[in-house]
């Protein structure tokens, strides 16, 4: 339970609480409070994932393969991943880069 009461959780549930956590007028949160957030994180809001609106940007497959040298979005992906020889670090970095097709 939140030390300030369950009403705060209900009021701000499902929203980005970053600004609320940093609002010195209401309460300064400790480092421990931020660590607890990691334990209770359910998901991210769209603005957390894409502050520049990248989730609404269509990826050009021809440009993407030339720029990132990862997967050709115009071809089947499984074989490319299986035979690509990507390092784990490179794969994890690229697989989490937003790419969207229409």
Short mmCIF file of the C-alpha atoms (twelve columns), coordinates in Angstrom:
data_MODEL
# 
_entry.id   MODEL 
# 
loop_
_atom_site.group_PDB 
_atom_site.id 
_atom_site.type_symbol 
_atom_site.label_atom_id 
_atom_site.label_alt_id 
_atom_site.label_comp_id 
_atom_site.label_asym_id 
_atom_site.label_seq_id 
_atom_site.Cartn_x 
_atom_site.Cartn_y 
_atom_site.Cartn_z 
_atom_site.pdbx_PDB_model_num 
ATOM 1   C CA . UNK A 1   0.000  0.000   0.000   1 
ATOM 2   C CA . UNK A 2   1.168  3.515   -0.772  1 
ATOM 3   C CA . UNK A 3   2.136  5.496   2.356   1 
ATOM 4   C CA . UNK A 4   -0.018 8.397   1.133   1 
ATOM 5   C CA . UNK A 5   -3.065 6.178   0.787   1 
ATOM 6   C CA . UNK A 6   -4.662 3.973   -1.826  1 
ATOM 7   C CA . UNK A 7   -6.595 6.918   -3.251  1 
ATOM 8   C CA . UNK A 8   -3.388 8.222   -4.837  1 
ATOM 9   C CA . UNK A 9   -2.830 4.911   -6.570  1 
ATOM 10  C CA . UNK A 10  -6.395 4.887   -7.913  1 
ATOM 11  C CA . UNK A 11  -6.150 8.518   -9.017  1 
ATOM 12  C CA . UNK A 12  -2.920 8.018   -10.973 1 
ATOM 13  C CA . UNK A 13  -3.214 4.346   -11.970 1 
ATOM 14  C CA . UNK A 14  -2.490 3.636   -15.621 1 
ATOM 15  C CA . UNK A 15  -0.778 6.982   -16.112 1 
ATOM 16  C CA . UNK A 16  2.830  8.139   -16.374 1 
ATOM 17  C CA . UNK A 17  3.741  9.074   -12.790 1 
ATOM 18  C CA . UNK A 18  7.154  10.555  -13.652 1 
ATOM 19  C CA . UNK A 19  6.035  14.169  -13.201 1 
ATOM 20  C CA . UNK A 20  4.130  13.332  -10.023 1 
ATOM 21  C CA . UNK A 21  7.135  11.577  -8.506  1 
ATOM 22  C CA . UNK A 22  9.322  14.631  -9.189  1 
ATOM 23  C CA . UNK A 23  6.816  17.250  -7.986  1 
ATOM 24  C CA . UNK A 24  8.569  18.862  -5.026  1 
ATOM 25  C CA . UNK A 25  5.396  20.780  -4.112  1 
ATOM 26  C CA . UNK A 26  3.561  17.579  -3.185  1 
ATOM 27  C CA . UNK A 27  6.382  15.426  -1.856  1 
ATOM 28  C CA . UNK A 28  10.029 14.629  -2.574  1 
ATOM 29  C CA . UNK A 29  10.397 10.904  -3.217  1 
ATOM 30  C CA . UNK A 30  13.427 8.994   -1.971  1 
ATOM 31  C CA . UNK A 31  15.696 6.755   -4.030  1 
ATOM 32  C CA . UNK A 32  13.951 3.802   -2.339  1 
ATOM 33  C CA . UNK A 33  10.622 4.942   -3.769  1 
ATOM 34  C CA . UNK A 34  12.074 4.895   -7.276  1 
ATOM 35  C CA . UNK A 35  13.503 1.408   -6.691  1 
ATOM 36  C CA . UNK A 36  10.064 0.201   -5.587  1 
ATOM 37  C CA . UNK A 37  8.624  1.474   -8.861  1 
ATOM 38  C CA . UNK A 38  10.695 -1.097  -10.730 1 
ATOM 39  C CA . UNK A 39  9.095  -3.887  -8.692  1 
ATOM 40  C CA . UNK A 40  5.561  -2.688  -9.415  1 
ATOM 41  C CA . UNK A 41  5.979  -1.591  -13.023 1 
ATOM 42  C CA . UNK A 42  3.188  -3.002  -15.148 1 
ATOM 43  C CA . UNK A 43  3.999  -1.307  -18.430 1 
ATOM 44  C CA . UNK A 44  4.929  1.914   -20.181 1 
ATOM 45  C CA . UNK A 45  2.729  4.640   -21.539 1 
ATOM 46  C CA . UNK A 46  3.147  5.574   -25.186 1 
ATOM 47  C CA . UNK A 47  4.867  8.836   -24.255 1 
ATOM 48  C CA . UNK A 48  7.425  6.922   -22.200 1 
ATOM 49  C CA . UNK A 49  8.172  4.662   -25.136 1 
ATOM 50  C CA . UNK A 50  8.099  7.343   -27.750 1 
ATOM 51  C CA . UNK A 51  8.448  10.930  -26.575 1 
ATOM 52  C CA . UNK A 52  8.902  12.088  -30.171 1 
ATOM 53  C CA . UNK A 53  5.848  10.283  -31.501 1 
ATOM 54  C CA . UNK A 54  7.909  7.602   -33.239 1 
ATOM 55  C CA . UNK A 55  5.157  5.031   -32.733 1 
ATOM 56  C CA . UNK A 56  3.202  6.822   -35.440 1 
ATOM 57  C CA . UNK A 57  6.058  7.004   -37.933 1 
ATOM 58  C CA . UNK A 58  6.053  4.485   -40.766 1 
ATOM 59  C CA . UNK A 59  9.420  2.788   -41.284 1 
ATOM 60  C CA . UNK A 60  10.723 2.694   -44.839 1 
ATOM 61  C CA . UNK A 61  12.048 -0.891  -45.195 1 
ATOM 62  C CA . UNK A 62  14.609 0.017   -47.890 1 
ATOM 63  C CA . UNK A 63  16.115 2.806   -45.791 1 
ATOM 64  C CA . UNK A 64  15.977 0.782   -42.564 1 
ATOM 65  C CA . UNK A 65  18.002 -2.185  -43.890 1 
ATOM 66  C CA . UNK A 66  20.651 0.156   -45.342 1 
ATOM 67  C CA . UNK A 67  20.914 2.270   -42.203 1 
ATOM 68  C CA . UNK A 68  20.796 -0.406  -39.479 1 
ATOM 69  C CA . UNK A 69  22.003 -3.509  -41.372 1 
ATOM 70  C CA . UNK A 70  19.653 -5.690  -39.357 1 
ATOM 71  C CA . UNK A 71  16.542 -7.258  -40.868 1 
ATOM 72  C CA . UNK A 72  14.963 -6.644  -44.240 1 
ATOM 73  C CA . UNK A 73  11.324 -5.990  -43.328 1 
ATOM 74  C CA . UNK A 74  10.287 -6.920  -46.874 1 
ATOM 75  C CA . UNK A 75  11.441 -10.547 -46.432 1 
ATOM 76  C CA . UNK A 76  10.510 -13.349 -43.998 1 
ATOM 77  C CA . UNK A 77  12.161 -12.585 -40.655 1 
ATOM 78  C CA . UNK A 78  12.772 -16.016 -39.086 1 
ATOM 79  C CA . UNK A 79  15.408 -17.118 -41.587 1 
ATOM 80  C CA . UNK A 80  17.169 -13.735 -41.343 1 
ATOM 81  C CA . UNK A 81  17.374 -13.996 -37.555 1 
ATOM 82  C CA . UNK A 82  18.440 -17.650 -37.696 1 
ATOM 83  C CA . UNK A 83  21.215 -17.128 -40.244 1 
ATOM 84  C CA . UNK A 84  22.118 -13.488 -39.539 1 
ATOM 85  C CA . UNK A 85  25.023 -14.170 -37.191 1 
ATOM 86  C CA . UNK A 86  24.094 -11.167 -35.039 1 
ATOM 87  C CA . UNK A 87  25.763 -10.792 -31.660 1 
ATOM 88  C CA . UNK A 88  23.406 -10.921 -28.700 1 
ATOM 89  C CA . UNK A 89  24.063 -7.252  -27.832 1 
ATOM 90  C CA . UNK A 90  23.466 -6.091  -31.406 1 
ATOM 91  C CA . UNK A 91  20.313 -8.196  -31.708 1 
ATOM 92  C CA . UNK A 92  18.851 -6.889  -28.439 1 
ATOM 93  C CA . UNK A 93  19.620 -3.288  -29.379 1 
ATOM 94  C CA . UNK A 94  18.040 -3.614  -32.810 1 
ATOM 95  C CA . UNK A 95  15.017 -5.689  -31.814 1 
ATOM 96  C CA . UNK A 96  14.018 -2.963  -29.353 1 
ATOM 97  C CA . UNK A 97  14.368 -0.167  -31.920 1 
ATOM 98  C CA . UNK A 98  10.830 0.905   -32.955 1 
ATOM 99  C CA . UNK A 99  10.001 -0.162  -36.492 1 
ATOM 100 C CA . UNK A 100 6.527  0.143   -37.894 1 
ATOM 101 C CA . UNK A 101 5.058  -0.763  -41.231 1 
ATOM 102 C CA . UNK A 102 1.726  0.207   -42.716 1 
# 
